[in-house]
Coordinates of C-alpha atoms in Angstrom, one line a residue:
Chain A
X1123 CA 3.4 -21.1 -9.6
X1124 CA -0.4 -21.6 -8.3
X1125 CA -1.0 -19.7 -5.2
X1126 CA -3.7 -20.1 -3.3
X1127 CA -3.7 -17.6 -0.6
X1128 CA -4.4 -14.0 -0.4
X1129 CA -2.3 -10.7 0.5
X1130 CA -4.5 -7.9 2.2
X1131 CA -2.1 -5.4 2.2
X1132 CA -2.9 -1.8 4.2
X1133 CA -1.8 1.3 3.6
X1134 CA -2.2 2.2 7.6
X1135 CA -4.1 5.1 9.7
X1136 CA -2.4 7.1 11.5
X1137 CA -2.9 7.7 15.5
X1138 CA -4.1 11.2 15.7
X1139 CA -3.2 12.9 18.8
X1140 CA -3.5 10.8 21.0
X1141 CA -0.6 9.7 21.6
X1142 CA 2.8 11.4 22.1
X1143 CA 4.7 8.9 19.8
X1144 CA 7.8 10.2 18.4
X1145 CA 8.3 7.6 16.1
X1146 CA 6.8 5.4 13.3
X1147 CA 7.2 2.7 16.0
X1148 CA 5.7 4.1 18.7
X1149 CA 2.4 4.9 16.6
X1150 CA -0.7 3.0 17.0
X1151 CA -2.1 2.3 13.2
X1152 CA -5.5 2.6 13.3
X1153 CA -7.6 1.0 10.6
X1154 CA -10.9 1.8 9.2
X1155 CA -13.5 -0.9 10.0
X1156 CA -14.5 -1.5 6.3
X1157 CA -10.8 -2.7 5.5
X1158 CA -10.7 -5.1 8.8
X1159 CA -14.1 -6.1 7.7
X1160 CA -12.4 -7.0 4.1
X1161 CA -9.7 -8.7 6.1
X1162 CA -12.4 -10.9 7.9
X1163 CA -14.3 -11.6 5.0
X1164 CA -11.7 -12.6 2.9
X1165 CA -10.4 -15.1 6.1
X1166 CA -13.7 -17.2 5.9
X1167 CA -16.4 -14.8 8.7
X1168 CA -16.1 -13.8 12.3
X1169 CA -15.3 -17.5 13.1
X1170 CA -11.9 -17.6 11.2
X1171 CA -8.7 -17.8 13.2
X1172 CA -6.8 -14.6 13.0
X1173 CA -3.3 -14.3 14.5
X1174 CA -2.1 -10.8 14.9
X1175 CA 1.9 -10.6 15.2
X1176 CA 2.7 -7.3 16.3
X1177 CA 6.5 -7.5 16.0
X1178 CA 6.9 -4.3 13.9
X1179 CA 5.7 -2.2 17.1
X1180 CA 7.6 -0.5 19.7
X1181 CA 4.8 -1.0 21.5
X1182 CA 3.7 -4.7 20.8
X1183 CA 1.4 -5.1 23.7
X1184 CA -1.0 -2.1 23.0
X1185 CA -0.8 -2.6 19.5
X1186 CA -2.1 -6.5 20.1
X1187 CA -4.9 -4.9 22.4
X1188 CA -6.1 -2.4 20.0
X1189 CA -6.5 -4.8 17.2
X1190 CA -7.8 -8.1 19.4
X1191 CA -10.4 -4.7 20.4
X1192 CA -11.0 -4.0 16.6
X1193 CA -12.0 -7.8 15.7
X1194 CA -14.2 -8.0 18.7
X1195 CA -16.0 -5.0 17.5
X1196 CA -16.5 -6.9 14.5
X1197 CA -17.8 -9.8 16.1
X1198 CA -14.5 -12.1 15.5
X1199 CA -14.7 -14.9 18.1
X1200 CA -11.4 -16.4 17.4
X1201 CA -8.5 -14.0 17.6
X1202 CA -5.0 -14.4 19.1
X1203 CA -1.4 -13.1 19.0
X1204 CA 1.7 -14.3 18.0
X1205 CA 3.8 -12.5 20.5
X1206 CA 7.5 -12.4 18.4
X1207 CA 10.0 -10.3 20.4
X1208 CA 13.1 -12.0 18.6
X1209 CA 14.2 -14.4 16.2
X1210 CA 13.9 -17.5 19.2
X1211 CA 9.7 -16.9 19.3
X1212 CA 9.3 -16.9 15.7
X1213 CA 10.9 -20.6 15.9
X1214 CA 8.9 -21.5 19.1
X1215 CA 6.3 -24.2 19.2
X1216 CA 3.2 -22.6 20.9
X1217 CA 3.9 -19.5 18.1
X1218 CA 4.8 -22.0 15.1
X1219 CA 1.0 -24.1 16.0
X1220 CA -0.8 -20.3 16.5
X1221 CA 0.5 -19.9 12.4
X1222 CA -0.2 -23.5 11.4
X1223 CA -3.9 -22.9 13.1
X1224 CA -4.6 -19.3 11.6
X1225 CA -6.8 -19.2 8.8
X1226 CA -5.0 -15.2 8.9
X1227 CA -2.4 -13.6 10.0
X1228 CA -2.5 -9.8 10.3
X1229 CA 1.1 -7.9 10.7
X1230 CA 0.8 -4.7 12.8
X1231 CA 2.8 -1.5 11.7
X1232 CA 6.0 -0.2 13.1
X1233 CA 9.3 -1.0 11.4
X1234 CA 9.5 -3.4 8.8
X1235 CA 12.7 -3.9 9.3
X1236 CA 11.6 -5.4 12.9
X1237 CA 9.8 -8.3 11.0
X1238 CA 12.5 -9.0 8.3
X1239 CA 15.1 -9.4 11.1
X1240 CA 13.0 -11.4 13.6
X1241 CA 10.7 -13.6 11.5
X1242 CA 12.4 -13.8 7.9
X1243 CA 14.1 -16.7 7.5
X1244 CA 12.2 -18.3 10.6
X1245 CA 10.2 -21.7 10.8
X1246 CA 7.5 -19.0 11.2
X1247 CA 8.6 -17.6 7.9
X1248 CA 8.5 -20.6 6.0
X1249 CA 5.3 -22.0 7.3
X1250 CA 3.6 -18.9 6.1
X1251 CA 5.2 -19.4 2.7
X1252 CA 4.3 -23.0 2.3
X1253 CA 0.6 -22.1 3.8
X1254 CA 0.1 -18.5 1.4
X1255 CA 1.2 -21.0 -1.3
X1256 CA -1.0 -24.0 -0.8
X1257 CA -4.3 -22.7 1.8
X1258 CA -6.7 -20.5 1.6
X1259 CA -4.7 -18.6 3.8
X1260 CA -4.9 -14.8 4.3
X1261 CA -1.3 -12.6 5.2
X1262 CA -2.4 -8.9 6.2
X1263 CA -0.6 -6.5 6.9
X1264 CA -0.7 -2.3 7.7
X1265 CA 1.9 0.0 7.3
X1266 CA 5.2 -1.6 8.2
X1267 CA 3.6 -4.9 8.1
X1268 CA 2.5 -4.0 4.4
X1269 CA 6.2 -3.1 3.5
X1270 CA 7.5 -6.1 4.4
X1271 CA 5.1 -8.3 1.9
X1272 CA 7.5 -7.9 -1.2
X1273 CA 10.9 -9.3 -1.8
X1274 CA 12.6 -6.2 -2.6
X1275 CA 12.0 -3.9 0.2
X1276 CA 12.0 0.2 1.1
X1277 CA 13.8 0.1 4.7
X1278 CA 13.9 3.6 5.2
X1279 CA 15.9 7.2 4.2
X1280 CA 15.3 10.7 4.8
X1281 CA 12.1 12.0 3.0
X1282 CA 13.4 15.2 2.3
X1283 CA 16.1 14.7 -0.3
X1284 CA 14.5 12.0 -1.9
X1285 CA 15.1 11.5 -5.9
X1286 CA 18.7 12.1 -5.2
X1287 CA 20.7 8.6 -5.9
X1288 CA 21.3 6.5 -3.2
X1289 CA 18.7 8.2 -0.5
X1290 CA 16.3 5.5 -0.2
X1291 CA 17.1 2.3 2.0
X1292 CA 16.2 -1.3 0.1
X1293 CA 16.4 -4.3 2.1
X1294 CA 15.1 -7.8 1.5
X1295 CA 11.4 -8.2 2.5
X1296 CA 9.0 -11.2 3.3
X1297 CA 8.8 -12.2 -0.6
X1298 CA 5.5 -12.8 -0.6
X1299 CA 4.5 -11.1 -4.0
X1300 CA 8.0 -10.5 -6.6
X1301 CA 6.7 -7.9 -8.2
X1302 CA 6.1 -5.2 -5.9
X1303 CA 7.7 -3.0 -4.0
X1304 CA 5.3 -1.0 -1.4
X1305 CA 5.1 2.3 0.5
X1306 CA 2.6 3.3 2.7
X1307 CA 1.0 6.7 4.0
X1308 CA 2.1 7.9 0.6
X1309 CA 0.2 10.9 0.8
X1310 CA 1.0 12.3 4.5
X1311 CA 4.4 11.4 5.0
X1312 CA 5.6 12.6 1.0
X1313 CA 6.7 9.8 0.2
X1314 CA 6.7 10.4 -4.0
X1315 CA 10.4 10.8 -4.7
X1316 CA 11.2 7.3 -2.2
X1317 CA 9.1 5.5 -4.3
X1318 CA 10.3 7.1 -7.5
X1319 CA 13.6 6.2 -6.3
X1320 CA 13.5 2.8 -5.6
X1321 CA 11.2 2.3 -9.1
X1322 CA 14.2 3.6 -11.0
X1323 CA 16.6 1.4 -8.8
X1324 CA 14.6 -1.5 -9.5
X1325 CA 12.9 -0.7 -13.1
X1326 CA 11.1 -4.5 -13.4
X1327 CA 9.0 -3.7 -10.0
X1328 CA 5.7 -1.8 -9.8
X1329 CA 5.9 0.7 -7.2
X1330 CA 2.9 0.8 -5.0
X1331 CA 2.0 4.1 -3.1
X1332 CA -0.5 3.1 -0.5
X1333 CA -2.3 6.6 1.1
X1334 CA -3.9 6.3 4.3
X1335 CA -7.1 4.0 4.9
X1336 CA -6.7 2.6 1.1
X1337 CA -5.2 -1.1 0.5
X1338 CA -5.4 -4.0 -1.7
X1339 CA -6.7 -7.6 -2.0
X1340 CA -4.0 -9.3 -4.0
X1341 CA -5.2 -12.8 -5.1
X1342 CA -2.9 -15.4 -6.3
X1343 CA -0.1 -13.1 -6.4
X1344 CA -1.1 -11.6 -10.0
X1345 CA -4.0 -9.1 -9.7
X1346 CA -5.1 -6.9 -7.2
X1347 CA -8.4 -5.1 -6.0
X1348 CA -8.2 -1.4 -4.3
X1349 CA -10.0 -1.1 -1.1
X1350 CA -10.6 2.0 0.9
X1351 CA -11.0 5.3 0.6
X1352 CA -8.0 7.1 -0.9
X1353 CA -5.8 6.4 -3.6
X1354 CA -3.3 3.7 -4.6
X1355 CA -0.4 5.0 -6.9
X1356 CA 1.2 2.8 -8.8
X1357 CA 4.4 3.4 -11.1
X1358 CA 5.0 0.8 -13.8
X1359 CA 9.2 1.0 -14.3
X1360 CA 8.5 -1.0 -17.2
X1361 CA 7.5 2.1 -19.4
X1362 CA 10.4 4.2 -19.1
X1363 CA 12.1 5.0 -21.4
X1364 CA 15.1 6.8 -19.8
X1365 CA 16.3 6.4 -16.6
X1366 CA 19.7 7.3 -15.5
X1367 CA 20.4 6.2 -12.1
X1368 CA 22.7 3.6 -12.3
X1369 CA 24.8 6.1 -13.6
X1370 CA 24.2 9.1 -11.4
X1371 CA 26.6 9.9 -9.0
X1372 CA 25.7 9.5 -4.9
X1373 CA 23.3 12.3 -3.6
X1374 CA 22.6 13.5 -7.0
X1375 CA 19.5 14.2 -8.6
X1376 CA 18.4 12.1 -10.9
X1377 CA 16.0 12.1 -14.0
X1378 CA 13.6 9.4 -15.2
X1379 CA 11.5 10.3 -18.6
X1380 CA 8.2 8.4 -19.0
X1381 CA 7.1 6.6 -16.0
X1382 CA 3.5 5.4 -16.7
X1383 CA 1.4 6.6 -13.2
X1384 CA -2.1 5.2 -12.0
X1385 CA -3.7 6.8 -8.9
X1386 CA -6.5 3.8 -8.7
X1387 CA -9.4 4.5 -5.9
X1388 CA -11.6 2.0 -4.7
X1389 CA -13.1 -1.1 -6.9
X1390 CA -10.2 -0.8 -9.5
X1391 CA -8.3 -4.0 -10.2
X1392 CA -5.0 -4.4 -11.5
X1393 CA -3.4 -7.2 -13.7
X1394 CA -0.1 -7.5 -12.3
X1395 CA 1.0 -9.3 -15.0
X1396 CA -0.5 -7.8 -17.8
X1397 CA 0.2 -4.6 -16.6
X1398 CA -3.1 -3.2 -17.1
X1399 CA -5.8 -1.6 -15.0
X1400 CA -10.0 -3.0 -15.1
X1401 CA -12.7 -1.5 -13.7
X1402 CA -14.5 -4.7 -12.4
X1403 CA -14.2 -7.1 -15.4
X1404 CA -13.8 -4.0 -17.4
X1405 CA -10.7 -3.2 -19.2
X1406 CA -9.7 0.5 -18.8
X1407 CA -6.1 0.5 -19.8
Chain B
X285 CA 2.6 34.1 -31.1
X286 CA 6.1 35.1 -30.3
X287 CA 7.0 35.8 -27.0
X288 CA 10.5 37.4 -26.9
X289 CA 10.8 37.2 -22.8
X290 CA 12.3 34.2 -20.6
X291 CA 10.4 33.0 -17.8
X292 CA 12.4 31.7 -14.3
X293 CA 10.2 29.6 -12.5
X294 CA 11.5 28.4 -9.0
X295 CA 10.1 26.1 -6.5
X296 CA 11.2 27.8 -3.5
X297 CA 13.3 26.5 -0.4
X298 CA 11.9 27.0 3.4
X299 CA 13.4 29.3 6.3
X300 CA 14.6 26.4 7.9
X301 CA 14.3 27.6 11.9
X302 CA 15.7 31.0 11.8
X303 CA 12.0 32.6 11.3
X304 CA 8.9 31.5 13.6
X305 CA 6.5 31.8 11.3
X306 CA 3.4 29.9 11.0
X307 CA 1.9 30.4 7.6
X308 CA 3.0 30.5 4.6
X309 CA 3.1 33.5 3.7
X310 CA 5.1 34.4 6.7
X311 CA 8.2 32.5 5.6
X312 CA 11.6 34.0 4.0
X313 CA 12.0 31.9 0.9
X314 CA 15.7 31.4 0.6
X315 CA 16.8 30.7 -2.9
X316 CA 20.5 29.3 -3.9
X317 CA 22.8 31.3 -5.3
X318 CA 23.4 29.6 -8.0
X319 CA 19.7 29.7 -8.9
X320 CA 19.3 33.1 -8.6
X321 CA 22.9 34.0 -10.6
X322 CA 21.1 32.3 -13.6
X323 CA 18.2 35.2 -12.7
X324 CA 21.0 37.5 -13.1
X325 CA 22.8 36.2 -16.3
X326 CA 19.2 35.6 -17.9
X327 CA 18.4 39.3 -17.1
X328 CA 21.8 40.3 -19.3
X329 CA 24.5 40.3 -16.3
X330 CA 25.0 42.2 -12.8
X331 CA 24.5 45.6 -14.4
X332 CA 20.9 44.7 -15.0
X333 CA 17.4 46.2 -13.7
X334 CA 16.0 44.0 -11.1
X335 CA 13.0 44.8 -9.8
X336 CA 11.4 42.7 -6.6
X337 CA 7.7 42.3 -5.9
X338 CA 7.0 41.3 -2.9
X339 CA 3.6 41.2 -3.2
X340 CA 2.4 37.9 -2.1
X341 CA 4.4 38.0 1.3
X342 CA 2.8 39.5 4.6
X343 CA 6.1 40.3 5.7
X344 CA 7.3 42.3 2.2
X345 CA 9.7 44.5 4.1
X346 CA 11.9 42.0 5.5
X347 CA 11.7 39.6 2.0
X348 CA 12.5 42.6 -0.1
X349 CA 15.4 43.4 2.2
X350 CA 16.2 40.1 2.0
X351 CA 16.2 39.7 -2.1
X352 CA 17.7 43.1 -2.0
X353 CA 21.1 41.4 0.5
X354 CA 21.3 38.3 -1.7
X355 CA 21.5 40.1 -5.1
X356 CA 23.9 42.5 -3.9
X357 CA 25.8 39.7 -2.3
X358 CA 25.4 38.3 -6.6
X359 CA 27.5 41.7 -7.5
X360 CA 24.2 43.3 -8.9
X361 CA 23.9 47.1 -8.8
X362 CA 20.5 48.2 -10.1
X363 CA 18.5 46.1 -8.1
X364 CA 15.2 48.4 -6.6
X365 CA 11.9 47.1 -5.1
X366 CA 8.6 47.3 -6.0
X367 CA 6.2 47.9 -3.3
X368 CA 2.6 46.7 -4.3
X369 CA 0.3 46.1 -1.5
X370 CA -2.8 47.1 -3.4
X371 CA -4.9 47.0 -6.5
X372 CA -4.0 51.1 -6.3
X373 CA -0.3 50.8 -5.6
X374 CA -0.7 48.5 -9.3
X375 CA -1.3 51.5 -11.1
X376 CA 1.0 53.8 -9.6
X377 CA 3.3 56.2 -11.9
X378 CA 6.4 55.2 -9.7
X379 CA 5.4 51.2 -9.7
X380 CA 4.6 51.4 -13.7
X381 CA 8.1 53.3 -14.4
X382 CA 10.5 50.8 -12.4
X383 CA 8.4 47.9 -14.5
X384 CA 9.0 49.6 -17.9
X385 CA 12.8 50.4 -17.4
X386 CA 13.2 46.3 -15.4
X387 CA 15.0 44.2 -17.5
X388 CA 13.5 41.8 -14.7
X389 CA 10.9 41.5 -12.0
X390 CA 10.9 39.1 -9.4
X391 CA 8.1 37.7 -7.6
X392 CA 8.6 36.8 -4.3
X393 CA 7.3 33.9 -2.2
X394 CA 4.1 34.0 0.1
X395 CA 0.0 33.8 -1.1
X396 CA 0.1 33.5 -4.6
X397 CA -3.8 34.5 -4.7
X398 CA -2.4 38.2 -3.0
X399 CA -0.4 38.3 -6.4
X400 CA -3.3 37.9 -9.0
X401 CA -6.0 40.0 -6.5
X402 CA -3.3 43.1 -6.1
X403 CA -1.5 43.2 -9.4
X404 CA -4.0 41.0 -11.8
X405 CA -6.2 43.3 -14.4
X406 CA -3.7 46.3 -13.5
X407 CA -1.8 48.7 -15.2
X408 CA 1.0 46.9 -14.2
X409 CA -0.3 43.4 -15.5
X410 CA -0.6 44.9 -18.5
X411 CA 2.8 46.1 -19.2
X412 CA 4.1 42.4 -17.5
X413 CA 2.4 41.2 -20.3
X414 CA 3.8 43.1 -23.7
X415 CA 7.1 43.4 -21.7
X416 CA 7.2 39.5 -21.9
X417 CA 5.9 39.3 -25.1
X418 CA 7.9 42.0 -27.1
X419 CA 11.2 42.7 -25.2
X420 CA 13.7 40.6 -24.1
X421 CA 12.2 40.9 -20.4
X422 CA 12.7 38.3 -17.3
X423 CA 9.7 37.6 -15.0
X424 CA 11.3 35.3 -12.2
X425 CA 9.0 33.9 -9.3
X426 CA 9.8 31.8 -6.0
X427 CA 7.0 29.2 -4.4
X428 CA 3.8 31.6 -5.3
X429 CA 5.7 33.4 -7.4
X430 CA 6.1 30.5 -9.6
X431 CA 2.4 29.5 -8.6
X432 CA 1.2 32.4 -10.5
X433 CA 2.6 32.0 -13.7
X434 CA 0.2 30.1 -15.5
X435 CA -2.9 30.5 -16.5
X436 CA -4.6 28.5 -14.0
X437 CA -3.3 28.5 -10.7
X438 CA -3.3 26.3 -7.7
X439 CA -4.7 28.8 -4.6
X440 CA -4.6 26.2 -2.0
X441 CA -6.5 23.2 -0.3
X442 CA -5.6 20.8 2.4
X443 CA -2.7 18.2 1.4
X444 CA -3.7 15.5 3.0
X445 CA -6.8 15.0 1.2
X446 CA -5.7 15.3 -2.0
X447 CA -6.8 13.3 -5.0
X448 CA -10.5 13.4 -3.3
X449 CA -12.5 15.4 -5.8
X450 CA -12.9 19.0 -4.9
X451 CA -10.1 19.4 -2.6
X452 CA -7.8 20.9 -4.7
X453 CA -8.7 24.7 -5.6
X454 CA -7.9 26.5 -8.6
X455 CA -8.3 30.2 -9.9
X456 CA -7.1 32.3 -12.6
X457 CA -3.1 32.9 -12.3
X458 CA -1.0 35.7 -14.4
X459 CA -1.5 33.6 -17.8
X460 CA 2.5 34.1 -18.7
X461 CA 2.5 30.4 -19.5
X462 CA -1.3 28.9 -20.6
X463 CA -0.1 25.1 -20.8
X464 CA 1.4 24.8 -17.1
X465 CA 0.0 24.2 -13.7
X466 CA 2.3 25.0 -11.3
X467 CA 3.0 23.7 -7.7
X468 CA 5.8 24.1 -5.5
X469 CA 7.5 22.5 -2.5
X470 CA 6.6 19.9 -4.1
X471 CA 8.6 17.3 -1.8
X472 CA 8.5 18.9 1.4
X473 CA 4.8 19.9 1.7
X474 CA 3.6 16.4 0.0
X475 CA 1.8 17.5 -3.0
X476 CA 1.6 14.8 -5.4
X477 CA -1.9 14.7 -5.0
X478 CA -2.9 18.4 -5.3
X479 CA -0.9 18.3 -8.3
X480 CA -2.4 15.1 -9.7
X481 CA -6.3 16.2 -9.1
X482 CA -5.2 20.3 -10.5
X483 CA -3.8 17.7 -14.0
X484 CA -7.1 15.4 -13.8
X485 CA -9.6 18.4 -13.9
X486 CA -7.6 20.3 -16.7
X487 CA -6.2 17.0 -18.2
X488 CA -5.1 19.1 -21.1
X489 CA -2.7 21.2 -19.4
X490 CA 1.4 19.9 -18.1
X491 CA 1.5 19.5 -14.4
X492 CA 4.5 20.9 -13.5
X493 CA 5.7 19.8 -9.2
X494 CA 8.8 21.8 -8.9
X495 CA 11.0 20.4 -5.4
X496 CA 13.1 23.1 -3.1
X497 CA 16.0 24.6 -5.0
X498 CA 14.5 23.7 -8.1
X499 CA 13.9 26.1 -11.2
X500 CA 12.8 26.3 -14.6
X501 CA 13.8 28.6 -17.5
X502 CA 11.3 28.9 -19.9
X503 CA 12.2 30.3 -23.2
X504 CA 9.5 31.8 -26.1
X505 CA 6.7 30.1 -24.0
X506 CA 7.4 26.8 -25.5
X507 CA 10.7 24.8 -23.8
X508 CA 12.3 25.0 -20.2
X509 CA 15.6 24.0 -19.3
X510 CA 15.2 22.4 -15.4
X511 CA 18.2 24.1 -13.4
X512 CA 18.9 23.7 -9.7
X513 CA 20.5 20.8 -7.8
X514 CA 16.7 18.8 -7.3
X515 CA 13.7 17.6 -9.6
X516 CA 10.8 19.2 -11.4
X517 CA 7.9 16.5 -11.6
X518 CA 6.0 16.7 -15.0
X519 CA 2.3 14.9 -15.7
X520 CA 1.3 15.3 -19.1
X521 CA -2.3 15.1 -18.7
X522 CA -2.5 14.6 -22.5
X523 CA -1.5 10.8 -22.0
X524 CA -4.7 9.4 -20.0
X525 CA -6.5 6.6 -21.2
X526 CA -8.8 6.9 -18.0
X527 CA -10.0 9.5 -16.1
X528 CA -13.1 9.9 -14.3
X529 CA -12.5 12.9 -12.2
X530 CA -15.8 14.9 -13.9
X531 CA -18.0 11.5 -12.7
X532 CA -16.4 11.5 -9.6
X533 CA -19.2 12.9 -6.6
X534 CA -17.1 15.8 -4.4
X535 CA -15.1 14.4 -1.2
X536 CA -14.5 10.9 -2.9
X537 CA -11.4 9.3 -4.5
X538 CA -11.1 9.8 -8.2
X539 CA -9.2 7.4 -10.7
X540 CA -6.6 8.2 -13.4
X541 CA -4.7 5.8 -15.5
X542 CA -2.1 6.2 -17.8
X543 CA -0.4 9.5 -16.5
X544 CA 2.8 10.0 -17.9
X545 CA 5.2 11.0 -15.3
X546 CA 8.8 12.7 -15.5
X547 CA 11.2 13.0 -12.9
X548 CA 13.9 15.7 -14.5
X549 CA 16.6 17.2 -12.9
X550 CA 19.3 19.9 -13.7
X551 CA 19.8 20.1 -17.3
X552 CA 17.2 18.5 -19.1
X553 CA 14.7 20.0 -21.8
X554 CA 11.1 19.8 -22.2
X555 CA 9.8 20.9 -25.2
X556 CA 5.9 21.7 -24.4
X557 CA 4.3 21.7 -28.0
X558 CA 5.8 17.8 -28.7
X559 CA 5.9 17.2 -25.4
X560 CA 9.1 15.4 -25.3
X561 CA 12.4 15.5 -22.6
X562 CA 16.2 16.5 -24.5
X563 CA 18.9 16.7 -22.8
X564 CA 21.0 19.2 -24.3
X565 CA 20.0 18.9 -28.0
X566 CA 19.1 15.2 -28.0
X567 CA 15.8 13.6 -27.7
X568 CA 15.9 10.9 -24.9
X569 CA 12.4 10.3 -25.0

């Protein structure tokens, strides 16, 4: 499979203090301007169409206005949302031409869940298959909206008893890139033993930890650049060598032995299909 | 060099809302019975000497009153506290005498570095030390009690920066165990980097992320048997291919590849000097 298109996929920023969001949903993700810059660049410059769809949010309309704010900054003249509320817009015309138009698309965060349910399976959905697979098309995406990229999916659970059996949530995501499955704020929100969890669940994937203001430039859906400034955990299920979770009983611990772990920082690539890790055309690993 | 005594390292678990305390070092650490029972049957049964050191808490009264309510509560009958809240009170006659006729001390929760500043160099140290080495003699710790075990020892450093260079800091521990470095909470207070960055600067040494009611007996200084109903985390820093945490300027995001990572829970094995996981007598990795 030849694809053309490229995944810019954010680990997210969290809103601090100013608002009184409760909730993931309710938070406003605010991203550094050296990642939205990477996001622009990689679209084609300031004049490329980018379409933000903030359908993970809670709070779609301020999330819209803080991003359209963030592109302006950056001198973007062309940039619009996709305003999806339910399954019904993501089929609608005026959104469906906004898609076909974009040289971008940039996914807000929120609940990934949100864009799974109300886009996936959409004309919206397919179009930004068919265009990720045959344009020079760019899909962003922070927090939630980087969740959703894979095809197998972490939906949610409670961060405090992870590594026992059956605590994190796996849905389907967007299926954009097979052969990941992606968390975000990995560092603030604990997030190890979720990701742990759904590696041994799904031992073929490599489990991405994004931490905050880090992400990565995936291009052609086999290797990926780190961008930011933190750290980008990876956990390649192919190397273990045990793993007993299929057989571990509900809400038990469980107990994986060698799980190869890279924390990459910025201007590391990764070989998805190799498996291996370069410093720019440098192999490390 | 054989080391007769047994080591019972254990990660801790939080007051969860009974205490209002702010810091650390404030909290009641609550260990499971079950946990502490093996304290008691390592230590030769309820008839044993067990002697608390509350040391590293700035509330000792109340957490040796507490230790003192749960062992009773275990059927233990020779269970007395030692109160060390100085360098001075270290070298005390009545301090040194309840250590020489312990068949175990145990090391409460709280500051670790209050542990190594107050009993570290001392008489008391010193007797901890050929105790351990020549009797069959149990030092149990909770949270910095387990902290201080090692040779090297995490003191502290703000989680969510972790894995930039510099952030995590590290000083000299009790040196019961010179190939660990110990963190605790592992889960709860998100510190998978702090752990990480402690493994990349002493690459040599095991990184050892013990979870809330989560132990470790460690037996002639050379296996431990996880016990407890969560995960210990292990990096065996011996593994990287990459790591350029020495070239790496202060505040910035450093790069490791190639950490071998295991997730253990209650009743595996991990032999340090192969480095290898068994679970009972057989090698699974």
């Amino acid at each position: 499979m030849n694809i053309k298109g490229t995944l810019v996929i954010i680990g997210g920023n969290e809103d601090k203090g100013q608002s009184i969001a409760t909730s993931e949903q309710d938070h406003l993700e605010f991203i550094e301007d050296g990642i939205l810059s990477r996001v622009v660049k990689e679209s084609g410059g300031v004049s490329a169409k980018i379409v933000i769809i903030p359908t993970a949010s809670r709070i779609p309309d301020q999330v819209a206005k803080s991003y359209l704010s963030a592109f302006e900054k950056l001198g973007c003249k062309n940039v619009e949302v996709a305003d999806i509320r339910s399954f019904e817009d993501a089929e609608k015309k005026e959104n469906i031409q906004l898609i076909e138009e974009a040289d971008c698309v940039m996914f807000s965060g929120g609940d990934q869940s949100q864009i799974t349910r109300k886009i996936g399976g959409s004309k919206i959905h397919n179009i930004l298959q068919r265009r990720y697979q045959d344009d020079n098309f760019v899909i962003a995406g922070t927090s939630a909206g980087a969740m959703c990229m894979s095809e197998k999916m972490i939906t949610g659970g409670n961060p405090k008893e992870f590594f026992k059996k059956g605590t994190v949530k796996i849905g389907d995501g967007m299926g954009f890139i097979p052969n990941l499955i992606i968390d975000s704020h990995f560092i603030r929100r604990k997030r190890f033993g979720r990701l742990a969890e759904a590696v041994a669940h799904f031992p073929h994937l490599i489990g991405i930890g994004l931490a905050e203001d880090t992400g990565l430039v995936v291009k052609k859906c086999n290797s990926f650049e780190v961008i930011g400034s933190g750290m980008v955990i990876l956990f390649d299920g192919n190397s273990l060598i045990f793993n007993n979770e299929s057989k571990t009983p509900q809400g038990e611990a469980m107990t994986v032995a060698n799980l190869k772990t890279h924390v990459l920082a910025d201007g590391f690539h990764f070989n998805i299909e190799e498996r291996k890790v370069y410093f720019n055309s440098t192999l490390t690993v």
